[in-house]
Amino acid sequence: MQQLVKCGLILTGLFLGRLFPATAQEVQPAARDSNNVIHIIQSDKLNVLTKDSIQLNRFIGNAIFRQGSTLFYCDSALINRASNILDAYGHIHINQADSIHIYGEYLHYEGNTRMATLRDNARLTDGKVTLSGPELQYDMNARIGTYVKGGKLVNGSSVLTSQEGYYYADTKDVYFNYNVLLVDPEYTLSTDTLLYNTQTKIATIVAPTTINDGKTVMYATSGEYNTETGQGNFDSRPTIEDSTATITADRITMDKRTGLAYATGNMVYRDTAQHMTLLSNYGTVNQTEKTILATQHPLMILEREKDTLYLAADTLFSGVLKRDTFTVAPVRSSTDTTVSVDSTSHIPDSIRAPLRDSTETLPADTSAFAKKLKNALAPGDSSKLIPAMVVPKDSALITLKRNAIGIISDTAKAMAILRDTTRALKADSILLSKDSAVVSLKSRALAARDSMLAQPPKLAVQTDTSATKDTSEIRYIRAWHHVRIYSDSLQGVADSIYYSSKDSIFRFYRNPILWANETQLSGDTIFLYTKNQKADKLLLDQNALLVKESDPQLYNQIKGNQITGYFAGQSLDWMHVDGNAESIYYVRDDDSAYVSVNRTLSGIINIYFREGQLHHISFIKDPEGTMYPFTQRPLDQMQLENFHWDIRRKPKSKYELMGTMSEAKIKEEEKPVPKAEDEF
């Protein structure tokens, strides 16, 4: 009887609620906490069901419920008053104080804990951010939305997906876990764990993360990244990589809008295209312009097949030359012979120097003289010389020889001819007289004449290929102050260096000094030509000087206006001293005792090496020499003009350039002590 009365009251209340929804009566236990009570706002129908002694209220059609400031909308629902649990079906909508809206097709809501679980097209939004997945959980008390069976977050144009996600509505933070992927029109971010703030759009990286914008790839394990502005601060050895270069450091700060990245602490910059590595404690990288500026103990490593070059300075800079800035500037020799070289207009005035060329043109009577040479040879035998042929010292033969050295020596064919000819001479031949110099000169000139007549000489300069479009990068390197270089075959110091892959020339400025084969080489400016990443030619321009210590306070010396050296493999093959050439050379006997000192003045001096050691010296064009007995040598004349011996400045090892002096000392102590040699 009591149950019939109770049902009648419920039906009456439901009928009144449909007529007057705003004043509908709510079915609730009297003793329940009013904050946890799920109030009935409206429904089209109400059924009371009993299952396993548990009474359920079933609401059908346009059902609306309320708990505190939260409203629940659905097509139908079941409420268990004993456990205060609501199960709702169809078009679920939860409105929490008009700040959070949750949608789905099924809702399981526990009124006591205020925990909601939604399935089937479940999504949560605060008006700006949408969190969705096959199943969502939302804690009404803590205001935390969660998915653990996969889901995604949409924030403007950014879409984040993961296996698990936790959204904190109050702080706007989202914690993503497992297979995290952020996709934006400008980049993608992938990781296993990520913290993301939907308001600031800052991603906090706490696990190995990859950021790819299509041009560069960032690898990081710790730091922050603003997904809207592209600004980032990364710790724990992050890495930035593009098609040609990679940069790693203890900390990297970057800004994609400007293309700048700042690397701090143990920076390693790797250019894979140029086989170049740059180490520094601080560096600035412009990803747009593809430049890098390194300070705080920078060290550049230029990898070579057999002889790696190490370069240290106070400041190092590397960049890419823009092709629209390339111009071809004429550089003229003393005879106005025009050659094409790269413009150095992009180099600051403080380190710019003209590329000099010592080439001379053939005299007017060259063709007639060559014809005489041809007729003087036996038919069919180009190597048979006519020893009775007399050639005056000032004849065209001298000019021809100088052009053979200055012009065709850069060609492989002429180099082979000259090397084969000079190696036929005796090892102890030092030509001092004018007549002997002419005879030696004549033999080599005749051997080279066929190559000279067959085709015009080719200048060893870059040809103009502007008609052919080249898309490869032209990278250059600049180093300022206290420059030091080290390789197994060559060491040096200078104030500044400029290098361009366009012509593969290292230019050393302001008191440069190089050491090769224990010989000191210096000049106002030094040009080191490389080919296939190997030393090919060396030019000491103006006030050129060669010095080698024979014994303490005894120095073999050669000076001239210009000195050009040619390499074979990793060692000097021969050197050409041009203009006011002078030499001082200490002569020893078979027992290595000093016998005499030779001081010679000549127009040209050629120095030939074998396996990196001196083989012989030739004096050409008006040689004048004086030989002093060793004990009677005038000490005040034993140094050429501008003589200097700066062996203390010579880098002793690559470790010295790295700054690890203790390691350098250990390495040097491990090396065997070289025996004294009497070569120059």
XYZ file of C-alpha atoms in Angstrom:
680
model
C 0.000 0.000 0.000
C 2.860 2.405 0.886
C 4.617 1.647 -2.393
C 1.503 2.482 -4.390
C 1.241 5.837 -2.584
C 4.935 6.596 -3.230
C 4.604 5.795 -6.916
C 1.570 7.998 -7.132
C 3.491 10.916 -5.610
C 6.367 10.439 -8.034
C 4.028 10.320 -11.032
C 2.186 13.384 -9.755
C 5.473 15.259 -9.345
C 6.602 14.191 -12.787
C 3.307 15.376 -14.301
C 3.603 18.719 -12.561
C 7.239 18.952 -13.622
C 6.329 18.542 -17.255
C 3.687 21.250 -16.931
C 5.894 23.508 -14.862
C 9.575 22.470 -15.445
C 11.038 25.278 -13.367
C 9.088 24.078 -10.252
C 9.433 20.350 -10.751
C 9.816 18.372 -7.544
C 13.014 16.334 -7.033
C 13.163 12.762 -5.809
C 15.928 12.515 -3.161
C 16.566 10.967 0.245
C 16.080 13.448 3.028
C 19.261 12.560 4.856
C 21.677 12.872 1.871
C 24.272 15.696 1.656
C 22.743 18.374 -0.549
C 26.097 18.978 -2.364
C 26.202 15.378 -3.585
C 22.529 14.989 -4.395
C 21.702 14.594 -8.091
C 18.609 16.718 -8.594
C 16.030 15.967 -11.249
C 15.251 19.006 -13.342
C 13.030 17.424 -15.961
C 12.240 14.296 -17.964
C 9.469 13.192 -20.289
C 8.890 9.897 -18.463
C 9.817 8.246 -15.186
C 9.867 4.528 -14.474
C 10.752 2.866 -11.195
C 12.595 -0.444 -11.574
C 13.658 -2.968 -8.976
C 16.621 -5.257 -9.737
C 18.219 -7.538 -7.153
C 16.437 -5.614 -4.397
C 17.936 -2.381 -5.755
C 15.530 0.349 -6.777
C 16.382 2.306 -9.924
C 14.755 5.404 -11.325
C 14.579 5.417 -15.096
C 14.149 8.742 -16.893
C 13.283 8.800 -20.585
C 13.265 11.766 -22.964
C 14.942 15.168 -22.541
C 16.292 14.376 -19.106
C 18.090 17.125 -17.207
C 19.870 16.749 -13.859
C 21.845 19.047 -11.602
C 24.492 18.602 -8.960
C 25.751 21.824 -7.462
C 26.639 24.121 -10.381
C 26.913 21.257 -12.872
C 24.107 20.375 -15.288
C 23.680 16.979 -17.000
C 21.731 16.573 -20.256
C 20.867 13.252 -21.920
C 18.203 11.308 -23.810
C 17.646 8.822 -20.995
C 19.174 7.893 -17.643
C 19.139 5.491 -14.685
C 19.764 6.720 -11.149
C 20.685 4.428 -8.274
C 19.733 6.410 -5.215
C 21.439 4.028 -2.847
C 24.860 4.444 -4.451
C 24.152 7.884 -5.919
C 25.257 6.746 -9.398
C 23.921 8.096 -12.676
C 24.117 6.193 -15.963
C 23.032 8.327 -18.924
C 22.588 7.477 -22.620
C 22.423 9.449 -25.856
C 23.518 13.033 -26.560
C 25.316 13.471 -23.261
C 26.228 17.034 -22.346
C 27.804 18.068 -19.046
C 27.999 21.776 -18.307
C 30.246 22.636 -15.373
C 29.607 26.254 -14.395
C 29.631 27.321 -18.056
C 33.436 26.785 -18.129
C 33.825 23.115 -19.054
C 31.597 21.251 -21.498
C 31.787 17.483 -21.941
C 30.032 15.436 -24.606
C 29.527 11.762 -25.403
C 27.012 8.998 -26.032
C 27.350 7.222 -22.698
C 27.985 8.557 -19.173
C 28.760 6.786 -15.935
C 28.742 9.312 -13.119
C 29.474 8.676 -9.452
C 27.793 11.435 -7.499
C 29.698 10.887 -4.248
C 33.173 11.180 -5.813
C 31.929 13.374 -8.659
C 33.842 11.305 -11.199
C 32.430 11.144 -14.760
C 33.342 8.557 -17.387
C 32.191 9.142 -20.962
C 32.475 6.854 -23.971
C 31.609 6.911 -27.673
C 32.725 10.169 -29.309
C 33.671 11.608 -25.954
C 35.124 15.098 -25.921
C 35.872 17.877 -23.450
C 36.223 21.571 -24.272
C 36.692 24.859 -22.472
C 35.740 26.900 -25.548
C 39.290 27.095 -26.888
C 40.745 23.624 -26.423
C 39.076 20.328 -27.265
C 40.126 17.032 -25.678
C 38.668 13.919 -27.308
C 38.999 10.154 -27.346
C 37.072 6.887 -27.278
C 36.813 7.231 -23.489
C 37.201 10.247 -21.229
C 37.201 10.596 -17.476
C 36.562 13.883 -15.740
C 37.034 14.663 -12.059
C 34.512 17.388 -11.147
C 36.305 18.183 -7.890
C 39.860 18.449 -9.211
C 38.668 19.589 -12.668
C 40.944 17.078 -14.408
C 40.075 15.406 -17.700
C 41.780 12.115 -18.575
C 41.962 9.614 -21.424
C 43.957 6.381 -21.234
C 42.810 4.569 -24.365
C 44.130 7.046 -26.902
C 42.963 10.553 -27.666
C 43.844 13.956 -29.010
C 43.864 17.623 -28.082
C 43.064 20.360 -30.591
C 44.339 23.845 -29.779
C 43.889 26.224 -32.683
C 45.895 24.816 -35.608
C 47.855 22.419 -33.377
C 46.729 18.824 -32.884
C 48.302 16.630 -30.186
C 47.689 12.899 -30.057
C 48.877 10.320 -27.515
C 47.955 7.101 -25.787
C 47.285 8.855 -22.491
C 46.394 12.457 -21.701
C 45.627 14.432 -18.551
C 44.033 17.887 -18.809
C 44.083 20.268 -15.832
C 41.305 22.766 -16.441
C 42.391 25.256 -13.766
C 46.013 25.636 -14.908
C 45.353 24.829 -18.591
C 48.155 22.232 -18.459
C 48.040 18.929 -20.352
C 50.248 15.939 -19.598
C 50.658 13.564 -22.543
C 52.164 10.114 -22.281
C 53.133 7.371 -24.770
C 53.409 7.967 -28.546
C 52.941 11.719 -28.298
C 52.667 13.551 -31.622
C 52.055 17.286 -32.072
C 51.159 18.270 -35.631
C 51.192 21.930 -36.652
C 51.137 23.431 -40.171
C 54.740 24.594 -39.630
C 56.278 21.620 -37.789
C 55.746 18.267 -36.090
C 56.805 17.270 -32.575
C 57.140 13.660 -31.488
C 58.065 12.274 -28.081
C 56.998 9.798 -25.422
C 56.140 12.284 -22.676
C 55.174 15.940 -22.945
C 53.808 18.754 -20.785
C 51.789 21.360 -22.679
C 50.038 24.531 -21.601
C 47.046 25.321 -23.792
C 47.048 28.988 -22.794
C 50.732 29.870 -23.299
C 51.195 27.130 -25.928
C 54.519 26.223 -24.348
C 55.603 22.594 -24.523
C 57.819 21.408 -21.680
C 60.123 18.598 -22.789
C 60.870 15.890 -20.223
C 61.775 12.977 -22.525
C 63.653 12.498 -25.832
C 61.818 14.733 -28.301
C 62.080 15.445 -32.035
C 60.869 18.708 -33.608
C 60.823 18.711 -37.412
C 59.854 21.764 -39.490
C 60.782 20.257 -42.856
C 64.112 22.115 -43.019
C 65.666 21.496 -39.618
C 65.260 18.772 -37.021
C 65.659 19.416 -33.285
C 66.508 16.620 -30.862
C 66.132 17.415 -27.160
C 65.532 15.666 -23.849
C 64.908 18.673 -21.615
C 63.685 22.228 -22.056
C 60.783 24.372 -23.229
C 59.423 25.158 -26.679
C 56.851 27.824 -27.547
C 54.773 26.153 -30.243
C 53.259 29.482 -31.312
C 56.368 31.690 -31.610
C 58.939 28.983 -32.343
C 61.175 30.057 -29.449
C 62.869 27.352 -27.435
C 65.291 26.761 -24.569
C 66.787 23.280 -24.477
C 69.151 21.644 -22.003
C 70.968 18.316 -21.654
C 72.873 18.309 -24.956
C 70.183 19.155 -27.547
C 70.930 18.851 -31.275
C 69.781 20.853 -34.312
C 70.254 19.197 -37.697
C 69.597 20.324 -41.269
C 70.568 18.985 -44.690
C 74.243 19.894 -44.335
C 75.023 20.747 -40.708
C 74.472 19.580 -37.131
C 74.910 21.584 -33.929
C 75.046 20.167 -30.395
C 75.707 21.919 -27.079
C 74.957 21.752 -23.378
C 72.230 24.344 -23.905
C 70.648 25.789 -27.046
C 68.317 28.784 -27.247
C 66.564 29.222 -30.575
C 64.062 31.476 -32.344
C 62.540 30.174 -35.576
C 61.241 33.602 -36.568
C 64.773 35.006 -36.830
C 66.459 31.697 -37.600
C 68.969 32.278 -34.800
C 70.187 29.632 -32.379
C 72.560 30.272 -29.484
C 74.656 27.344 -28.275
C 76.301 27.460 -24.858
C 78.765 24.990 -23.376
C 80.816 22.420 -25.310
C 79.296 23.289 -28.680
C 79.976 20.908 -31.564
C 79.067 22.183 -35.040
C 79.405 19.609 -37.815
C 79.241 20.506 -41.528
C 78.936 17.172 -43.302
C 79.190 18.693 -46.784
C 82.529 20.395 -46.079
C 83.807 17.701 -43.679
C 84.271 20.421 -41.096
C 83.766 20.302 -37.323
C 83.759 23.406 -35.125
C 84.190 23.152 -31.356
C 83.573 26.099 -29.041
C 82.174 27.055 -25.678
C 79.719 29.484 -27.273
C 78.304 29.847 -30.762
C 75.629 31.726 -32.696
C 74.018 29.916 -35.626
C 71.843 31.641 -38.229
C 69.828 28.827 -39.769
C 68.355 31.145 -42.410
C 71.690 32.498 -43.637
C 73.530 29.237 -42.791
C 76.230 31.014 -40.807
C 77.932 30.278 -37.505
C 79.966 32.553 -35.235
C 82.045 30.793 -32.572
C 83.749 32.441 -29.602
C 85.243 31.269 -26.307
C 88.103 28.996 -27.386
C 86.834 27.901 -30.813
C 88.604 25.083 -32.648
C 87.859 24.115 -36.252
C 88.713 20.639 -37.525
C 88.945 20.263 -41.306
C 88.933 16.551 -41.994
C 91.260 15.270 -44.674
C 91.894 11.790 -45.970
C 95.302 11.494 -44.324
C 96.201 14.831 -42.752
C 93.465 16.543 -40.728
C 93.891 20.308 -40.226
C 93.154 21.926 -36.841
C 92.513 25.685 -36.683
C 92.125 27.750 -33.500
C 91.532 31.482 -33.008
C 89.838 33.963 -30.697
C 86.842 34.117 -33.071
C 85.774 31.868 -35.934
C 83.059 32.543 -38.486
C 81.707 30.402 -41.315
C 79.071 31.389 -43.840
C 77.703 30.775 -47.330
C 78.399 33.196 -50.153
C 75.296 34.318 -52.005
C 75.653 33.628 -55.697
C 74.100 36.920 -56.723
C 77.037 38.678 -55.008
C 79.699 36.839 -57.013
C 81.634 39.063 -59.388
C 84.690 38.316 -61.449
C 87.439 40.863 -60.828
C 90.404 41.173 -63.187
C 93.831 40.918 -61.626
C 96.692 41.973 -63.880
C 100.290 40.899 -63.829
C 103.244 43.074 -64.775
C 102.470 42.436 -68.448
C 98.719 43.091 -68.163
C 97.825 39.430 -68.594
C 94.225 39.199 -67.376
C 93.122 36.303 -65.213
C 89.793 35.722 -63.462
C 89.613 35.238 -59.724
C 86.865 35.465 -57.139
C 85.923 38.869 -55.917
C 86.909 39.552 -52.317
C 84.529 42.448 -51.931
C 82.741 40.581 -49.172
C 85.935 40.488 -47.065
C 86.456 43.368 -44.602
C 89.171 45.846 -45.538
C 91.153 44.809 -42.488
C 91.771 41.342 -43.879
C 91.457 41.825 -47.641
C 94.544 41.343 -49.779
C 94.878 41.114 -53.559
C 95.581 37.759 -55.104
C 98.893 38.294 -56.845
C 100.072 36.472 -59.922
C 103.764 36.313 -60.847
C 103.024 35.078 -64.385
C 104.910 36.737 -67.224
C 104.063 36.570 -70.900
C 106.398 35.108 -73.496
C 108.594 37.646 -75.360
C 107.875 38.640 -78.910
C 110.542 36.344 -80.322
C 109.316 33.254 -78.473
C 107.957 31.532 -81.590
C 111.225 32.067 -83.492
C 113.268 30.793 -80.609
C 111.005 27.758 -80.205
C 111.478 26.992 -83.890
C 115.254 26.990 -83.413
C 114.850 24.629 -80.470
C 112.763 22.285 -82.581
C 115.298 22.256 -85.413
C 118.149 21.624 -82.978
C 116.665 18.311 -81.903
C 117.316 15.064 -83.787
C 114.288 13.927 -85.841
C 112.114 11.494 -83.967
C 114.006 11.905 -80.692
C 112.634 14.706 -78.554
C 115.011 13.944 -75.690
C 118.303 14.185 -77.615
C 119.989 17.447 -76.711
C 122.599 19.333 -78.705
C 125.282 20.104 -76.080
C 127.196 22.424 -78.453
C 124.281 24.829 -78.528
C 125.314 28.117 -76.898
C 122.595 30.203 -75.300
C 123.366 33.682 -73.929
C 122.275 34.225 -70.335
C 119.869 37.012 -71.288
C 118.320 35.168 -74.194
C 114.718 34.127 -74.619
C 115.587 30.797 -72.997
C 115.725 32.481 -69.605
C 112.322 34.046 -70.258
C 110.973 30.730 -71.497
C 112.148 28.987 -68.333
C 110.586 31.604 -66.105
C 107.300 31.244 -67.947
C 107.518 27.468 -67.724
C 107.753 27.837 -63.957
C 105.300 30.695 -63.582
C 102.663 29.522 -66.065
C 102.620 25.841 -66.912
C 104.012 24.555 -63.620
C 100.458 24.402 -62.296
C 99.486 21.865 -64.943
C 99.970 18.191 -64.168
C 101.857 17.478 -67.400
C 104.438 20.211 -66.949
C 104.933 19.312 -63.283
C 105.686 15.721 -64.252
C 108.193 16.854 -66.908
C 110.020 19.185 -64.518
C 110.125 16.605 -61.698
C 111.486 13.880 -63.984
C 114.153 16.242 -65.314
C 115.326 17.619 -61.954
C 115.476 14.201 -60.325
C 118.042 13.185 -62.963
C 120.511 15.625 -61.434
C 122.986 14.545 -58.780
C 121.853 14.881 -55.176
C 124.770 17.126 -54.236
C 124.478 19.492 -57.221
C 124.430 23.109 -56.137
C 124.809 25.299 -59.224
C 126.854 28.366 -58.459
C 128.345 29.469 -61.813
C 126.468 31.263 -64.545
C 127.454 28.746 -67.233
C 126.379 25.698 -65.271
C 123.110 27.377 -64.419
C 122.409 27.971 -68.113
C 123.204 24.381 -69.069
C 120.897 22.973 -66.375
C 118.243 25.451 -67.331
C 118.537 24.611 -71.043
C 118.052 20.891 -70.501
C 114.806 21.319 -68.617
C 113.490 23.979 -71.006
C 114.109 21.734 -74.020
C 112.353 18.816 -72.362
C 109.297 21.009 -71.748
C 109.216 22.695 -75.157
C 106.926 20.132 -76.870
C 104.217 20.724 -74.279
C 104.648 24.489 -74.670
C 104.307 24.343 -78.463
C 101.428 21.860 -78.538
C 99.007 24.172 -76.817
C 99.012 27.618 -75.192
C 99.832 27.615 -71.493
C 96.908 27.389 -69.087
C 96.789 29.691 -66.108
C 96.144 28.005 -62.790
C 93.064 30.058 -61.942
C 89.357 29.405 -61.680
C 87.512 29.635 -65.004
C 84.301 31.599 -65.354
C 81.412 29.118 -65.378
C 78.652 31.666 -64.950
C 76.828 30.215 -67.943
C 76.357 26.939 -66.068
C 74.041 27.120 -63.094
C 75.575 25.599 -59.974
C 73.360 25.020 -56.958
C 76.098 23.847 -54.594
C 76.943 25.996 -51.589
C 80.078 28.128 -51.560
C 81.141 28.221 -47.918
C 83.835 30.481 -46.514
C 85.705 30.605 -43.204
C 87.106 33.629 -41.383
C 89.233 33.550 -38.234
C 90.344 36.559 -36.184
C 93.255 37.089 -33.806
C 95.791 34.607 -32.486
C 95.149 32.160 -35.299
C 96.977 28.846 -35.017
C 96.835 25.856 -37.326
C 98.190 22.347 -36.915
C 98.448 19.293 -39.130
C 101.031 16.555 -39.405
C 102.631 18.224 -42.430
C 101.979 21.925 -41.777
C 101.763 24.208 -38.744
C 101.293 27.963 -38.590
C 100.272 31.164 -36.837
C 98.736 34.422 -38.073
C 96.505 37.248 -36.945
C 93.647 36.308 -39.283
C 92.686 33.776 -41.976
C 90.185 33.721 -44.820
C 89.217 30.572 -46.752
C 86.612 30.000 -49.473
C 85.584 26.700 -50.999
C 85.118 28.624 -54.258
C 88.872 28.652 -54.914
C 90.036 26.409 -52.018
C 92.658 28.950 -50.912
C 93.677 29.713 -47.324
C 94.789 33.350 -46.975
C 96.958 34.200 -43.948
C 97.223 37.875 -42.940
C 99.364 40.005 -40.596
C 102.710 38.454 -39.723
C 101.835 34.941 -40.860
C 104.319 32.106 -40.317
C 104.107 28.483 -41.447
C 106.333 25.521 -40.640
C 106.765 22.634 -43.074
C 109.470 19.943 -42.888
C 111.013 21.828 -39.935
C 111.355 24.878 -42.209
C 109.901 28.228 -41.212
C 108.081 30.072 -44.034
C 106.926 33.677 -43.721
C 105.821 36.651 -45.811
C 103.576 39.694 -45.657
C 100.695 37.483 -46.862
C 100.603 33.713 -47.340
C 98.309 31.872 -49.751
C 97.868 28.127 -49.290
C 96.186 26.543 -52.320
C 94.392 23.238 -51.761
C 93.073 20.696 -54.233
C 90.856 17.738 -53.410
C 91.243 18.714 -49.740
C 95.046 18.448 -49.944
C 97.772 21.102 -49.995
C 98.672 21.838 -53.626
C 100.624 25.104 -53.719
C 101.996 27.699 -51.314
C 102.639 31.377 -52.104
C 104.639 33.672 -49.797
C 103.831 37.145 -51.097
C 106.272 40.024 -50.445
C 109.218 39.826 -48.028
C 109.177 36.061 -48.346
C 111.616 34.228 -46.087
C 112.600 30.588 -45.488
C 114.541 29.709 -42.340
C 115.713 26.348 -41.014
C 117.804 25.829 -37.924
C 120.899 23.783 -38.715
C 122.171 24.016 -35.143
C 121.516 26.460 -32.314
C 122.239 29.962 -33.602
C 123.021 28.567 -37.098
C 120.265 29.125 -39.638
C 119.971 28.225 -43.310
C 118.030 31.056 -44.965
C 116.477 31.987 -48.312
C 114.579 35.196 -49.068
C 112.943 36.827 -52.085
C 110.084 39.012 -53.212
C 107.864 35.973 -53.705
C 108.317 32.294 -52.941
C 106.055 29.652 -54.470
C 106.072 26.101 -53.167
C 104.515 23.030 -54.782
C 103.354 19.943 -52.901
C 103.505 16.292 -53.896
C 101.308 14.268 -51.585
C 101.630 15.781 -48.115
C 105.200 17.116 -48.540
C 106.846 19.990 -50.395
C 108.126 18.902 -53.815
C 109.950 22.054 -54.923
C 109.979 25.818 -54.335
C 110.533 28.772 -56.645
C 112.066 31.988 -55.237
C 111.478 34.964 -57.545
C 112.946 38.453 -57.314
C 116.072 39.517 -55.366
C 116.637 35.979 -54.196
C 119.290 35.591 -51.481
C 120.465 32.602 -49.488
C 122.753 31.639 -46.638
C 123.609 27.956 -46.410
C 125.886 26.036 -44.005
C 127.884 23.252 -45.670
C 128.947 20.084 -43.804
C 131.355 17.304 -44.660
C 130.689 13.567 -44.541
C 131.280 13.583 -40.773
C 128.633 16.298 -40.293
C 131.289 18.844 -39.359
C 130.750 22.378 -40.615
C 133.085 23.302 -43.463
C 131.889 26.590 -44.871
C 129.046 29.063 -45.255
C 127.739 30.037 -48.701
C 126.029 33.376 -49.248
C 124.477 33.751 -52.700
C 122.518 36.438 -54.554
C 120.485 35.493 -57.656
C 117.440 36.520 -59.666
C 115.759 33.153 -59.161
C 116.382 30.212 -56.836
C 114.757 26.785 -57.204
C 114.775 24.391 -54.265
C 114.021 20.692 -54.827
C 112.982 18.131 -52.218
C 112.813 14.366 -52.054
C 110.498 12.712 -49.552
C 110.140 16.039 -47.799
C 113.901 16.597 -47.428
C 116.206 18.900 -49.391
C 117.654 17.345 -52.555
C 119.450 20.233 -54.257
C 119.293 23.981 -54.985
C 119.591 25.746 -58.355
C 120.567 29.412 -58.705
C 119.283 31.019 -61.933
C 119.864 34.406 -63.579
C 123.064 36.185 -62.610
C 124.018 34.169 -59.551
C 126.749 35.694 -57.389
C 128.086 33.721 -54.462
C 130.636 33.980 -51.685
C 131.931 31.041 -49.703
C 133.292 31.709 -46.210
C 135.294 29.178 -44.205
C 133.137 28.253 -41.245
C 135.589 29.621 -38.671
C 136.066 32.875 -40.591
C 132.432 33.632 -41.331
C 131.387 37.246 -40.627
C 128.837 36.855 -37.833
C 127.218 40.199 -38.595
C 126.394 38.965 -42.115
C 124.919 35.600 -41.160
C 121.352 36.859 -41.099
C 119.403 38.078 -44.098
C 117.323 41.230 -44.022
C 114.137 40.879 -41.935
C 115.456 37.630 -40.445
C 113.370 36.229 -37.583
C 113.185 32.799 -35.964
C 109.866 32.289 -34.152
C 109.973 28.606 -33.307
C 108.405 29.310 -29.901
C 105.194 30.342 -31.659
C 104.941 27.046 -33.517
C 102.006 24.837 -32.375
C 103.471 21.581 -31.128
C 100.360 19.391 -31.236
C 96.634 19.412 -31.844
C 96.100 19.129 -28.091
C 97.735 22.515 -27.648
C 95.093 24.041 -29.923
C 92.383 22.272 -27.922
C 93.703 23.913 -24.769
C 94.524 20.665 -22.982
C 98.151 21.466 -22.309
C 98.620 18.595 -19.864
C 97.565 16.099 -22.533
C 99.827 17.808 -25.045
C 102.784 17.449 -22.697
C 102.092 13.761 -22.210
C 101.739 13.185 -25.954
C 104.960 15.047 -26.725
C 106.883 13.079 -24.106
C 105.694 9.859 -25.677
C 107.095 10.811 -29.086
C 110.673 9.672 -29.948
C 113.269 12.437 -30.058
C 114.160 13.133 -33.724
C 117.805 12.870 -34.745
C 119.627 15.966 -35.937
C 119.558 16.198 -39.706
C 121.860 18.228 -41.910
C 119.255 18.908 -44.556
C 117.798 22.334 -45.166
